[in-house]
Structure formats: structure tokens, C-alpha cells
Coordinates of C-alpha atoms in Angstrom, one line a residue:
M1 CA 29.1 52.6 37.3
T2 CA 31.7 51.7 34.6
L3 CA 32.6 53.9 31.7
S4 CA 31.1 51.5 29.2
L5 CA 27.8 51.5 31.1
M6 CA 27.8 55.3 31.1
F7 CA 28.5 55.2 27.4
E8 CA 25.6 52.8 26.8
V9 CA 23.3 55.0 28.9
A10 CA 24.4 58.1 27.0
M11 CA 23.6 56.4 23.6
L12 CA 20.3 55.2 24.9
V13 CA 19.3 58.6 26.2
T14 CA 20.4 60.2 22.8
S15 CA 18.1 57.6 21.0
V16 CA 15.1 58.5 23.2
C17 CA 15.8 62.2 22.8
G18 CA 16.1 61.8 19.0
V19 CA 12.7 60.1 18.7
L20 CA 11.0 62.6 20.9
V21 CA 12.6 65.5 19.0
A22 CA 11.6 64.0 15.7
V23 CA 8.0 63.6 16.7
W24 CA 7.8 67.2 17.9
L25 CA 9.5 68.5 14.7
L26 CA 7.1 66.5 12.5
W27 CA 4.2 68.0 14.5
R28 CA 5.6 71.5 14.0
A29 CA 6.3 70.7 10.3
R30 CA 2.6 71.2 9.5
K31 CA 3.5 75.0 9.5
Q32 CA 7.2 74.8 8.6
S33 CA 7.9 72.1 6.0
D34 CA 11.7 72.6 6.2
L35 CA 11.6 70.9 9.7
Q36 CA 10.7 67.6 8.1
A37 CA 14.3 67.1 6.9
L38 CA 15.5 68.0 10.4
A39 CA 13.2 65.5 11.9
G40 CA 14.7 62.9 9.5
F41 CA 18.2 63.9 10.8
A42 CA 17.0 63.4 14.4
I43 CA 15.5 60.0 13.6
M44 CA 18.8 58.9 11.9
M45 CA 20.8 60.0 14.9
A46 CA 18.5 58.1 17.2
I47 CA 18.9 54.9 15.1
W48 CA 22.7 55.4 14.9
C49 CA 23.0 55.8 18.6
F50 CA 20.8 52.8 19.2
G51 CA 23.2 50.8 17.0
H52 CA 25.9 51.3 19.6
V53 CA 23.5 50.0 22.3
V54 CA 22.8 46.9 20.2
L55 CA 26.5 46.5 19.7
F56 CA 27.2 46.7 23.4
Q57 CA 24.5 44.0 24.1
G58 CA 26.4 41.5 21.9
Y59 CA 24.5 41.8 18.6
E60 CA 27.6 42.9 16.7
Q61 CA 26.4 42.4 13.1
I62 CA 23.1 44.2 13.6
G63 CA 24.9 47.1 15.5
I64 CA 27.6 47.4 12.8
H65 CA 25.0 47.5 10.0
I66 CA 23.1 50.2 11.8
I67 CA 26.2 52.3 12.5
L68 CA 27.3 52.0 8.8
A69 CA 24.1 53.9 7.8
N70 CA 25.7 57.1 9.2
P71 CA 25.9 58.8 5.7
L72 CA 22.2 59.3 5.8
M73 CA 22.5 61.6 8.8
P74 CA 24.5 64.4 7.0
T75 CA 22.3 63.9 3.9
F76 CA 19.1 64.7 5.9
F77 CA 21.0 67.7 7.4
L78 CA 22.0 68.8 3.9
H79 CA 18.4 68.6 2.8
F80 CA 17.4 70.7 5.8
A81 CA 20.1 73.3 5.3
I82 CA 19.1 73.9 1.7
R83 CA 15.4 74.3 2.6
F84 CA 16.2 76.5 5.6
V85 CA 18.6 78.8 3.8
N86 CA 16.5 79.1 0.6
S87 CA 13.1 79.6 2.3
G88 CA 11.4 83.0 1.7
S89 CA 10.2 85.0 -1.3
V90 CA 13.6 85.3 -3.0
K91 CA 15.2 82.0 -4.2
E92 CA 18.8 81.5 -4.9
P93 CA 19.4 79.9 -8.3
M94 CA 22.4 77.9 -7.0
L95 CA 20.4 76.5 -4.1
E96 CA 17.5 75.8 -6.3
R97 CA 19.7 73.6 -8.5
L98 CA 21.2 72.0 -5.4
Y99 CA 17.7 71.3 -4.1
Q100 CA 16.8 69.6 -7.3
A101 CA 19.8 67.3 -6.8
V102 CA 18.7 66.3 -3.2
P103 CA 17.1 63.0 -4.4
W104 CA 20.4 62.0 -6.0
F105 CA 22.2 62.7 -2.7
Y106 CA 19.8 60.4 -0.9
L107 CA 20.3 57.7 -3.6
T108 CA 24.1 58.0 -3.4
S109 CA 24.0 57.7 0.4
F110 CA 21.9 54.6 0.1
V111 CA 24.4 53.2 -2.4
V112 CA 27.3 54.0 0.0
V113 CA 25.5 52.3 2.9
L114 CA 24.7 49.2 0.8
Q115 CA 28.3 49.0 -0.5
S116 CA 29.6 49.4 3.1
W117 CA 27.5 46.5 4.2
W118 CA 28.6 44.4 1.2
I119 CA 32.3 44.9 1.6
G120 CA 32.4 44.8 5.5
A121 CA 33.3 48.5 6.1
G122 CA 32.9 48.1 9.9
D123 CA 34.1 45.8 12.7
A124 CA 34.0 45.6 16.5
I125 CA 36.8 45.5 19.0
S126 CA 36.8 45.0 22.8
T127 CA 37.3 48.0 25.0
L128 CA 39.0 47.9 28.4
D129 CA 36.0 46.1 30.1
T130 CA 35.6 43.7 27.2
R131 CA 32.6 45.5 25.7
S132 CA 32.4 45.8 21.9
F133 CA 33.1 49.1 20.2
F134 CA 32.7 50.0 16.5
I135 CA 35.6 50.7 14.3
F136 CA 36.0 51.3 10.5
T137 CA 38.0 48.9 8.5
E138 CA 40.2 50.0 5.6
A139 CA 37.3 49.4 3.2
G140 CA 35.2 51.7 5.4
T141 CA 37.4 54.7 4.7
W142 CA 35.1 55.6 1.8
N143 CA 32.0 55.5 4.1
L144 CA 33.7 57.9 6.5
A145 CA 35.1 60.2 3.8
Y146 CA 31.7 60.4 2.1
T147 CA 30.0 61.2 5.4
V148 CA 32.5 64.0 6.2
L149 CA 32.1 65.4 2.6
I150 CA 28.3 65.6 2.8
G151 CA 28.6 67.3 6.3
M152 CA 31.0 69.8 4.9
L153 CA 28.7 70.6 2.0
A154 CA 25.8 71.1 4.4
H155 CA 27.8 73.5 6.5
G156 CA 28.9 75.2 3.3
V157 CA 25.3 75.9 2.5
L158 CA 24.8 77.3 6.0
L159 CA 27.9 79.5 5.5
F160 CA 26.4 80.8 2.2
G161 CA 23.1 81.5 4.0
W162 CA 24.9 83.4 6.8
Y163 CA 26.5 85.6 4.1
R164 CA 23.2 86.3 2.2
H165 CA 20.7 86.6 5.1
S166 CA 20.2 89.0 8.0
G167 CA 18.2 89.3 11.1
N168 CA 16.9 86.2 13.0
K169 CA 17.8 83.8 10.2
K170 CA 21.4 84.9 10.2
R171 CA 21.5 84.6 14.0
S172 CA 20.0 81.1 13.7
I173 CA 22.7 80.0 11.2
L174 CA 25.4 81.4 13.5
A175 CA 24.0 79.4 16.4
M176 CA 24.0 76.3 14.3
F177 CA 27.7 76.8 13.5
G178 CA 28.4 77.0 17.2
V179 CA 26.4 73.8 17.8
G180 CA 28.2 72.2 14.8
A181 CA 31.5 72.9 16.4
W182 CA 30.3 71.2 19.6
G183 CA 29.0 68.2 17.6
L184 CA 32.4 67.9 15.8
L185 CA 34.2 67.9 19.1
L186 CA 31.9 65.1 20.4
A187 CA 32.0 63.0 17.1
T188 CA 35.8 63.2 16.8
S189 CA 36.3 60.8 19.6
F190 CA 34.1 58.2 17.8
V191 CA 36.7 57.6 15.1
F192 CA 39.8 57.4 17.4
P193 CA 39.7 53.6 17.8
S194 CA 39.4 53.3 14.0
F195 CA 42.9 54.9 13.7
G196 CA 44.5 52.8 16.5
I197 CA 44.1 55.4 19.2
S198 CA 43.1 53.6 22.4
W199 CA 41.3 56.5 24.0
F200 CA 37.9 56.0 25.5
P201 CA 35.4 58.3 23.7
Y202 CA 34.6 60.5 26.7
P203 CA 33.1 63.3 24.7
M204 CA 30.4 61.0 23.3
L205 CA 28.9 60.8 26.8
L206 CA 27.6 64.3 26.2
L207 CA 26.1 63.4 22.8
P208 CA 22.5 63.9 24.0
T209 CA 23.2 67.6 24.3
Y210 CA 24.2 68.0 20.6
L211 CA 20.8 67.1 19.2
L212 CA 18.9 69.2 21.6
L213 CA 21.2 72.3 21.1
L214 CA 21.0 71.9 17.3
V215 CA 17.2 71.9 17.3
Y216 CA 17.1 74.8 19.7
A217 CA 19.5 76.8 17.6
V218 CA 17.2 76.2 14.6
V219 CA 13.8 77.0 16.0
R220 CA 14.5 79.5 18.9
Y221 CA 13.9 82.5 16.6
Q222 CA 11.0 80.9 14.7
I223 CA 9.1 79.2 17.5
L224 CA 9.1 81.5 20.5
S225 CA 7.4 78.9 22.8
V226 CA 10.5 76.7 22.7
N227 CA 12.5 79.4 24.5
A228 CA 10.2 79.0 27.5
F229 CA 10.8 75.3 27.5
A230 CA 14.6 75.9 27.1
N231 CA 14.5 78.2 30.1
R232 CA 12.8 75.6 32.3
A233 CA 15.1 72.8 31.0
L234 CA 18.2 74.9 31.7
L235 CA 16.9 75.6 35.2
W236 CA 16.5 71.8 35.9
V237 CA 19.9 71.0 34.5
A238 CA 21.5 73.7 36.7
M239 CA 19.7 72.2 39.7
M240 CA 21.0 68.7 38.9
L241 CA 24.5 70.1 38.7
V242 CA 24.1 71.7 42.0
I243 CA 22.8 68.4 43.5
L244 CA 25.8 66.6 42.0
C245 CA 28.2 69.1 43.7
V246 CA 26.3 68.8 47.0
I247 CA 26.5 65.0 46.9
A248 CA 30.2 65.2 46.2
V249 CA 30.7 67.4 49.3
I250 CA 28.5 65.1 51.4
S251 CA 30.5 62.0 50.4
V252 CA 33.8 63.7 51.5
V253 CA 32.5 65.3 54.7
S254 CA 30.0 62.8 56.1
G255 CA 32.7 60.3 57.3
R256 CA 34.6 63.0 59.1
I257 CA 31.6 64.3 61.1
G258 CA 30.5 60.8 62.3
L259 CA 28.0 59.9 59.6
Q260 CA 29.8 56.7 58.6
A261 CA 26.6 55.0 57.3
L262 CA 26.1 57.9 54.9
A263 CA 29.8 57.9 53.9
N264 CA 29.5 54.2 53.0
V265 CA 26.8 54.8 50.4
P266 CA 28.2 55.1 46.9
S267 CA 28.2 58.6 45.5
W268 CA 26.4 57.5 42.4
Q269 CA 23.5 56.1 44.4
L270 CA 23.2 59.3 46.4
W271 CA 23.2 61.2 43.1
L272 CA 20.6 58.9 41.6
Y273 CA 18.3 59.2 44.6
S274 CA 18.6 62.9 44.5
L275 CA 18.0 63.0 40.7
F276 CA 14.9 60.9 41.3
I277 CA 13.6 63.3 43.9
L278 CA 14.3 66.2 41.5
V279 CA 12.4 64.5 38.7
V280 CA 9.4 63.9 41.0
A281 CA 9.5 67.5 42.1
A282 CA 9.5 68.6 38.5
V283 CA 6.4 66.4 37.8
I284 CA 4.4 67.6 40.8
Y285 CA 5.5 71.2 40.7
Q286 CA 2.7 72.6 38.5
P287 CA -0.2 70.7 40.2
L288 CA 1.1 71.7 43.7
S289 CA 1.5 75.3 42.5
R290 CA -2.1 75.4 41.4
L291 CA -3.3 73.7 44.6
V292 CA -1.4 76.2 46.8
S293 CA -2.7 79.1 44.7
R294 CA -6.3 78.0 45.2
L295 CA -5.7 77.6 48.9
I296 CA -4.2 81.1 49.2
Y297 CA -6.4 82.8 46.6
P298 CA -9.7 80.8 46.6
G299 CA -12.0 81.7 43.7
A300 CA -9.2 82.8 41.4
S301 CA -8.7 80.8 38.3
L302 CA -6.2 82.8 36.3
N303 CA -4.2 81.1 33.6
E304 CA -2.5 81.9 30.3
A305 CA -5.7 81.2 28.3
V306 CA -7.7 83.6 30.4
L307 CA -5.1 86.4 30.2
D308 CA -4.8 85.8 26.4
T309 CA -8.6 86.1 26.0
W310 CA -8.6 89.3 28.0
S311 CA -5.7 90.9 26.1
T312 CA -7.2 89.9 22.7
Q313 CA -10.7 91.3 23.4
L314 CA -9.5 94.5 25.0
K315 CA -7.2 95.2 22.0
E316 CA -10.2 94.9 19.7
A317 CA -12.0 97.9 21.3
Q318 CA -12.2 100.9 18.9
D319 CA -13.3 103.7 21.4
W320 CA -13.6 104.4 25.1
P321 CA -17.2 103.3 25.6
Q322 CA -16.5 100.0 23.8
L323 CA -13.4 99.4 25.9
I324 CA -15.3 100.0 29.2
A325 CA -18.1 97.7 28.1
V326 CA -15.8 94.9 27.1
G327 CA -13.8 95.3 30.4
E328 CA -16.9 95.2 32.6
R329 CA -18.2 92.2 30.7
L330 CA -14.9 90.2 31.0
L331 CA -14.3 90.9 34.6
S332 CA -18.0 90.3 35.6
I333 CA -18.0 86.9 33.9
Q334 CA -14.7 85.9 35.6
I335 CA -15.7 86.7 39.2
R336 CA -19.4 86.2 38.7
R337 CA -20.2 89.7 40.2
S338 CA -21.2 92.9 38.6
V339 CA -18.3 95.3 38.3
A340 CA -18.2 98.9 37.0
I341 CA -15.2 100.5 35.4
Q342 CA -14.8 104.3 36.0
L343 CA -12.5 105.9 33.4
Q344 CA -11.2 109.4 34.2
S345 CA -9.5 111.1 31.4
S346 CA -9.5 114.5 29.6
A347 CA -10.2 112.5 26.4
Y348 CA -13.2 110.7 28.0
P349 CA -14.5 112.3 31.2
V350 CA -17.0 109.9 33.0
K351 CA -19.0 110.7 36.1
E352 CA -18.4 108.5 39.1
Q353 CA -20.9 105.8 39.8
N354 CA -21.9 104.4 43.2
D355 CA -21.3 100.7 42.5
A356 CA -20.5 98.0 45.1
L357 CA -17.4 96.9 43.1
A358 CA -15.6 99.3 40.8
I359 CA -12.2 99.9 39.2
R360 CA -11.3 103.5 38.7
V361 CA -8.7 104.0 35.9
S362 CA -7.2 107.5 35.4
R363 CA -4.5 109.1 33.4
S364 CA -1.6 110.7 35.1
D365 CA 1.2 112.8 33.5
S366 CA 3.2 109.8 32.5
D367 CA 1.0 106.7 32.5
W368 CA -2.3 105.1 33.4
H369 CA -3.0 103.8 36.9
F370 CA -5.9 102.2 38.7
V371 CA -7.6 102.1 42.1
L372 CA -9.9 99.3 43.4
I373 CA -13.1 100.7 45.0
G374 CA -15.3 98.6 47.3
W375 CA -13.2 95.5 47.2
E376 CA -12.4 95.5 50.9
D377 CA -14.8 92.6 51.7
A378 CA -13.9 90.6 48.5
S379 CA -12.1 87.3 48.8
P380 CA -8.3 87.3 48.2
G381 CA -8.9 85.4 45.0
M382 CA -11.4 88.0 43.6
R383 CA -9.1 90.8 44.6
L384 CA -6.1 89.2 42.9
T385 CA -8.2 88.7 39.8
A386 CA -9.3 92.4 39.9
E387 CA -5.7 93.6 40.3
V388 CA -4.4 91.6 37.4
F389 CA -7.3 92.6 35.2
A390 CA -7.0 96.3 36.2
S391 CA -3.3 96.2 35.3
L392 CA -4.1 94.7 31.9
F393 CA -6.9 97.2 31.4
S394 CA -4.6 100.2 32.2
T395 CA -2.2 98.9 29.6
S396 CA -5.1 98.7 27.1
C397 CA -6.1 102.3 27.9
G398 CA -2.6 103.4 26.9
L399 CA -2.7 101.4 23.7
L400 CA -6.2 102.8 22.7
E401 CA -5.1 106.3 23.6
R402 CA -2.1 106.0 21.2
S403 CA -4.3 104.4 18.5
L404 CA -6.9 107.2 18.7
A405 CA -4.1 109.8 18.6
L406 CA -2.6 108.2 15.5
A407 CA -6.1 108.1 13.9
V408 CA -6.6 111.9 14.6
A409 CA -3.2 112.7 13.2
E410 CA -4.0 110.6 10.1
R411 CA -7.4 112.4 9.6
K412 CA -5.7 115.8 10.0
R413 CA -3.1 114.8 7.4
M414 CA -5.8 113.7 5.0
D415 CA -7.7 117.0 5.6
E416 CA -4.6 119.0 4.9
Q417 CA -3.9 117.0 1.8
H418 CA -7.5 117.6 0.7
L419 CA -7.2 121.3 1.2
V420 CA -4.0 121.4 -0.8
E421 CA -5.7 119.5 -3.6
L422 CA -8.7 121.8 -3.4
G423 CA -6.5 124.9 -3.6
S424 CA -4.7 123.5 -6.7
L425 CA -8.1 122.7 -8.3
S426 CA -9.4 126.2 -7.5
A427 CA -6.4 127.9 -9.0
A428 CA -6.7 125.8 -12.1
M429 CA -10.4 126.6 -12.5
A430 CA -9.8 130.3 -11.9
H431 CA -7.1 130.3 -14.7
E432 CA -9.5 128.4 -17.1
L433 CA -12.4 130.9 -16.4
R434 CA -10.3 133.9 -17.6
N435 CA -10.5 132.8 -21.3
P436 CA -14.3 132.5 -21.6
L437 CA -14.7 135.8 -19.7
N438 CA -12.5 137.6 -22.2
I439 CA -14.5 136.0 -25.1
I440 CA -17.8 137.1 -23.5
S441 CA -16.4 140.7 -23.1
M442 CA -15.4 140.9 -26.8
A443 CA -18.7 139.4 -27.9
A444 CA -20.6 142.0 -26.0
Y445 CA -18.9 144.9 -27.8
D446 CA -21.6 145.2 -30.4
A447 CA -24.5 144.8 -27.9
P448 CA -26.8 147.7 -27.0
A449 CA -25.3 150.2 -24.6
E450 CA -27.5 149.2 -21.7
T451 CA -27.0 145.5 -22.3
R452 CA -23.2 146.0 -22.7
Q453 CA -23.1 148.0 -19.4
H454 CA -24.9 145.2 -17.6
I455 CA -22.6 142.5 -19.1
Q456 CA -19.5 144.5 -18.2
T457 CA -20.6 144.9 -14.6
Q458 CA -21.1 141.2 -14.2
L459 CA -17.8 140.5 -16.0
K460 CA -16.0 142.7 -13.5
R461 CA -17.7 140.9 -10.7
A462 CA -16.6 137.5 -12.2
D463 CA -13.1 138.8 -12.7
R464 CA -13.0 139.9 -9.1
L465 CA -14.1 136.5 -7.9
V466 CA -11.5 134.8 -10.1
S467 CA -8.7 137.1 -8.8
D468 CA -9.8 136.4 -5.2
M469 CA -9.7 132.6 -5.8
L470 CA -6.2 132.9 -7.3
V471 CA -5.0 134.9 -4.3
Y472 CA -6.6 132.6 -1.7
S473 CA -5.6 129.3 -3.3
G474 CA -2.0 130.1 -4.2
G475 CA 1.1 130.5 -2.2
L476 CA 2.0 134.0 -0.8
T477 CA 5.4 135.5 -1.8
L478 CA 6.3 138.5 0.5
Q479 CA 8.6 141.2 -0.7
V480 CA 9.4 142.7 2.7
V481 CA 10.6 146.3 2.9
A482 CA 10.2 149.2 5.4
T483 CA 6.7 150.6 4.7
P484 CA 5.3 153.9 5.9
L485 CA 1.7 153.1 7.1
R486 CA 0.0 156.4 6.8
S487 CA 1.1 157.2 3.2
L488 CA 0.2 153.6 2.1
I489 CA -3.4 153.9 3.5
A490 CA -3.8 157.5 2.3
S491 CA -3.0 156.5 -1.3
I492 CA -5.6 153.8 -1.1
L493 CA -8.3 156.2 0.2
A494 CA -7.4 158.7 -2.5
Q495 CA -8.1 156.2 -5.3
A496 CA -11.0 154.4 -3.7
Q497 CA -14.6 155.0 -4.9
L498 CA -16.0 156.0 -1.6
E499 CA -19.3 157.3 -3.1
G500 CA -19.9 160.0 -0.5
V501 CA -18.6 158.0 2.5
A502 CA -16.7 160.3 4.9
F503 CA -13.4 159.1 6.3
E504 CA -10.8 160.1 8.8
L505 CA -7.2 158.9 9.2
D506 CA -5.6 158.9 12.6
I507 CA -2.1 157.6 12.0
D508 CA 1.2 159.2 12.9
E509 CA 3.6 159.9 10.1
T510 CA 6.4 158.2 11.9
I511 CA 4.8 154.8 12.1
E512 CA 6.6 152.4 9.9
L513 CA 6.7 148.6 9.7
D514 CA 8.5 145.8 7.8
A515 CA 5.9 144.4 5.4
D516 CA 5.1 143.7 1.7
P517 CA 3.4 147.0 0.6
Q518 CA 1.5 145.3 -2.3
R519 CA 0.1 142.6 0.0
L520 CA -0.6 145.1 2.8
Q521 CA -2.3 147.4 0.2
Q522 CA -4.6 144.4 -0.7
V523 CA -5.6 144.0 3.0
F524 CA -6.8 147.6 3.3
I525 CA -8.4 147.6 -0.1
N526 CA -10.5 144.6 0.9
L527 CA -11.4 146.1 4.3
I528 CA -12.3 149.5 2.8
D529 CA -14.3 148.1 -0.1
N530 CA -16.1 145.8 2.3
A531 CA -17.0 148.8 4.6
V532 CA -18.1 151.1 1.7
S533 CA -20.4 148.4 0.3
F534 CA -22.5 148.7 3.5
L535 CA -22.0 152.5 3.9
R536 CA -22.8 153.8 0.5
N537 CA -26.6 153.9 1.0
M538 CA -26.3 155.5 4.4
P539 CA -26.7 159.3 4.6
D540 CA -24.1 159.6 7.4
G541 CA -21.8 156.8 6.5
K542 CA -18.3 157.2 8.1
L543 CA -15.1 155.3 7.9
S544 CA -12.2 155.7 10.4
I545 CA -8.7 154.1 10.4
E546 CA -6.4 154.6 13.3
A547 CA -3.0 153.1 14.3
K548 CA -0.6 153.2 17.2
E549 CA 2.6 151.4 18.2
Q550 CA 2.7 149.2 21.3
Y551 CA 5.5 147.0 22.4
Q552 CA 7.1 146.7 19.0
Q553 CA 3.7 145.9 17.5
I554 CA 1.5 148.1 15.2
V555 CA -2.1 148.0 16.3
I556 CA -4.5 149.1 13.5
Q557 CA -8.2 149.5 13.9
V558 CA -10.6 150.0 10.9
H559 CA -14.0 151.3 12.1
N560 CA -17.2 152.0 10.3
N561 CA -20.7 152.9 11.5
G562 CA -22.5 150.5 9.2
P563 CA -24.8 147.7 10.4
A564 CA -23.4 145.5 13.1
I565 CA -22.2 142.0 12.1
D566 CA -24.6 139.1 13.0
A567 CA -23.6 137.3 16.1
S568 CA -23.6 134.0 14.1
L569 CA -20.8 135.3 11.9
Q570 CA -18.6 136.7 14.6
G571 CA -15.4 134.9 15.7
E572 CA -13.5 132.4 13.4
A573 CA -16.5 131.9 11.1
L574 CA -16.2 135.5 9.9
F575 CA -12.8 134.8 8.3
Q576 CA -13.8 131.5 6.7
P577 CA -14.0 131.4 2.8
F578 CA -17.3 132.0 1.1
V579 CA -18.9 133.5 4.3
T580 CA -20.5 136.9 3.5
K581 CA -23.5 139.1 3.9
R582 CA -22.4 141.5 1.2
A583 CA -24.5 141.6 -2.0
G584 CA -22.4 140.5 -4.9
G585 CA -19.4 139.6 -2.7
S586 CA -17.2 136.6 -3.3
G587 CA -16.9 135.6 0.4
L588 CA -13.1 135.5 0.0
G589 CA -12.2 139.1 1.0
L590 CA -11.8 138.6 4.8
A591 CA -10.3 135.1 4.2
I592 CA -7.6 136.7 2.0
V593 CA -7.0 139.4 4.6
R594 CA -6.4 136.9 7.3
R595 CA -4.0 134.9 5.1
I596 CA -1.9 138.0 4.3
V597 CA -1.9 139.1 8.0
D598 CA -0.9 135.5 9.1
A599 CA 1.9 135.6 6.5
H600 CA 3.3 138.7 8.1
G601 CA 3.2 137.0 11.5
G602 CA 0.3 139.1 12.7
K603 CA -3.3 138.7 13.8
I604 CA -6.7 140.0 12.8
R605 CA -10.0 139.9 14.7
H606 CA -13.4 141.6 14.8
R607 CA -14.2 143.6 17.9
S608 CA -17.6 144.3 19.2
D609 CA -16.6 146.1 22.4
S610 CA -15.6 149.4 20.7
A611 CA -17.7 152.6 20.3
W612 CA -18.2 151.7 16.6
P613 CA -20.8 149.2 15.3
V614 CA -18.1 147.5 13.3
T615 CA -14.3 147.3 14.1
F616 CA -11.6 145.2 12.6
E617 CA -8.3 145.2 14.6
L618 CA -5.0 144.2 13.0
I619 CA -1.9 143.5 15.1
L620 CA 1.3 143.4 13.0
P621 CA 4.9 143.1 14.2
R622 CA 7.0 146.2 13.9
H623 CA 10.0 144.2 12.7
F624 CA 9.3 141.2 10.5
S625 CA 11.2 138.0 11.2
G626 CA 14.2 138.0 8.8
A627 CA 13.8 141.7 8.1
A628 CA 17.4 141.9 6.9
I629 CA 16.4 139.8 3.9
S630 CA 14.8 142.0 1.3
N631 CA 13.0 139.1 -0.6
R632 CA 11.4 136.5 1.6
E633 CA 8.9 133.8 0.6
F634 CA 6.1 132.6 2.7
H635 CA 4.3 129.4 1.6
D636 CA 1.0 129.0 3.4
T637 CA 0.1 125.4 4.3
K638 CA -3.6 125.8 4.8

């Protein structure tokens, strides 16, 4: 095969590739309009390369006129570069103005082409084997210079886009620059004969690769399916190169080992035969692969469409029952047999079922895994389908688990935000209620004594409710100091209106803890007032408070012999706001007590296992965290 024939074949292959690429780009341009200009560039390159083929076949004038249309190639590429770089929500003013001038670029290019035809800017010379090859005349310098200038402008636009963009678009532009350097290397040899350099344009034999690499550099980050095609294409090219090397070795070695007939066959024929076999193998690979798969796995008809349908429908499940129902339906339809899915998880415990065919999916410490149950007598195809589906179903379980966890976290965040807003609203309302209460108190001053006494009693009750709301809804600021416990509680009992209720105090004088005395005083006032409200009408009402130190903790128990607390109120419900059985109570007393105890790092609970009908047990740390700091703030987040 002569060099000129190889050149002609390379130009013809480039023309065919250009047409195919242009058709594909125009089809894709329905979604990406900037690819229309790139399709125009591919068509012009196909026409330009076909001009060389026409020239080699002896139609010199037609070939020269086609080749002289080369200014249109960089014009189409400039059009594409502007659209590609300036696509997106933010438009560059400079590129917008340049885009408005694109019709003028096309018009100028057409004028240059027509002028080149008119003045005879091209000619043909004979190469070493008497074939015609295109050269520029002196009048064609303007055509060549204009083509180079438009190409430089297009790459300048790309350079500007590389500077302004980031991410995949920036990587695409960088890849285009690399391909552009490759194209420049190939095209440089085209102009050598025009400058009197009698070198054969060897680089142009690789021109088909330029167009394919350029399109791949543009779309590889925008159209992911093209990467799979490029992967297969690169594999076949590598195989062709391997065959070429093997044929070269065979040509050298066959004569020396007695295979003279094989040695006499021209290397290019061996390579052509091998290439033909490779092409045939590429064509029949997929059908043969499907046929073999059906022979080995009869009954299995898995493909990308089926897997995509499975994945899409499983992802749409919103909860565990829906996921199981969708999974059972999809797999049963695929294998035409009833299948049960058994899901074992702490989040969704399901009883095992005795089904003929089942898939058990369970949660381990790190991931989801599956086990096929009852598939021993199933065909290999059905078992393969079940394994593929079970693997996909396990992945969907992990996705749903994370989705539900995110939903729970979001609901918790919204609940916490609602509580914060409710606390702020309660504090604002409590402040606003103080003014009308004061006005009512002053207005009742001239009322009859009995009426005034009744009004004052209710005002005190309202004021107590307002004070409790302010305490419960606001943040707690603790002034932590060393606090003697016995003296603190004794002073509270001395000032309390016990109304005949007997009390005893069993607290050692040496017991001391780090706490805010004002807040701690409020705890015991609430507990004592709550107990007295139930004991005041009892003839033998008794209140007892005892404390002891255990393992750096102070355990305090407040007993009374009043009526036992209802079972429905015991536990966490007892310390919730607005839960009370006390007449005239606000329902915030015990809730405030727990907030203060929690702020100190302690615990409070109601005990029903003591010798007293009612017992509240407080456990407070002996040493408060950060006790060396005299003033410490605690902001409650409830």
C-alpha cells in the first residue's frame, strides 16, 4: 500500500467519521443547542477531507474549490466556542457582543472563500507517486492567514472560558486545548508543500482521530453515555494495535520456522484479514453473548432496562411495607413465580413466613445482606435473577434506612424549633399579662372587703402562674456556690405556711453541695407547697425531708403521707408541663423542678416503693461541673 493510497484512505475515513459525528451531534442538539455549531464544524471537516479525495481522483478544480472553503471550519468552531463558554445562567457581556457578531463572521468567511475561488488561491502539485496534492498560491496567503486568525480567536474564547469557569466545564475546555494541540500538529504538515517543503504529510494520516477526540473532549462531562462508547472504542483500538504487532512478529518469524507460504503473504494483507475478523467479532459479540447467557442461564432475561426499572421503582418506596410490596411484585413478575421478601431489622421486625421461594434481607452491624431461601430447585436463570434483584434490594434498604433517619432528624429539629418558638411566645404572653393584672389589682382597691379579698386571691394565683411560665419558658442562669443543704431547707420551712402540717428534717449539718441557692430554694419551695396543698386538710399530715451523701452525690428524698399519685401520672408524664391534680395549680411546678435539677446535672424521680405514699427523690452531684467558676450560665434547649 503506497503512502498516497494511505493518505486517501485516511481522508475518506475522516469524511465518513465527520458525517456520522455530525448526525449524532444534531440528534443530541435537541437537548444541547450549542452542539449544532459543533456539528457544522464536523460537516465542514468531512467536506474538506473529501476535497482531498476528489483531488487525488483527478478532479483538481473541484477538489481545490472544496479545500479553499477551509475558513468555514474555524468559523463554525468559533460559533461553538462562544455558545459553549457562555452557556449557563450568568452571561458574559463581552461574549454576548461577540455572539451577536457571529453572522458577520460567517459572512466574512463566505466572502474570503468566494474571493479565494476568484483569484485562484489554490493549486495542485504532483507528489512522489504522481498523485495531486493541494498547495496555496501566493494569492492564497490571505485565505490561510484568515483561517489561522479565526482559529486563534476561537481558542482565545476557550482560554477565557477556562479562566472564568470551574468544575466539569473547565475540565472540558482543558481537554479541548489538549486535543487542539494534537490537531495543530496534524494540520501543520498540510501546509508544508505550500512553502516548498517536500515532506510527505505523515501526521495527516491520523486526522480521523482529531475529530473524534475533539467531540469526546466536549461531551464527555455532559453526556455520560459517550464514556461507555469511548471505553469500548478504546478497547477495540488496543486490540487492533495488538494484532498489528502480532502480524509483524509472524511476518518476521514464519519464514525461519518453515512456514514459507505464510511468510510470502504481504503483511498488510495479514493485517487486513485480521482486522476483518476483529470487526466481525465486534459485530457478533453482543448477540453471541446473549445467546450464551440464555444457554447457561435459561429463563433469565436481565438487561439494562430491567435493572433501571427495578432501581427506579424501589427508590420510590416511602416506608418498609411499601418497599417489600414493590420488591415482591417486581421479582414475581420477572420470574413468573410468587416470591416473599422477609425483612429482619430492628426498625421493621417481620415474622418469618413459610413460602416456597423467599429472600431474607437483614441488617448487620455494617451493611445489609441477603439469603435466598427455597431456591435450591430453581433453574440457574431464576437463581441468577434472584441474586441480582436481592443485591439491588439490599442497596435500596440502605437508601431507605438513611432516608427515614434523615426524616426523623428533620422532624426532631422542627419539634425543637417549635418548642423554642412556643417558649418565646409564652414568655412574651407572661410579660404582657402582668400589666392588666396590676390594673385589676388597683381597680379592686375600692371594692367591698369580701370582694377585694376574693379578687386578691385570684390575682395571686394568676401572678403565680405568670411567674411559673416565665421560669419554665426562659433560659436558666446558675450562680453556683458552695451551699449548705440543711440550713437552706430549714429557712424555707421556717417561712412556709404549713397550716398545721408536721415536718421533720433528717439532714446532716456537714452536707454541702455546689449549686445555685436561689434555684435550689425554688425546687424545695415547689415540692413543699405541692405537698402542703394535699396535706393541709388531713388531721395527721406529715412532711419529711432527708438527705445523705453517696459516691460524690447527694441523694435527697421528700416524703409526705398525702394521697398516692395516680398510676396514670407516674413516670415521665408527672414532670410534663400542665399536668396536675392539685386544685388551683398551674401544672408547671414539677416541670420547673426538673428543669432546675437537670441544669445542675442531677435527676429527679417519683418513687412508689418507699414506706411513704408519696416520695420524690433528687440526686444532685456533690461537685458541679466547672465548680471553680463562680458564675456559670446554663441555657436549656428544651
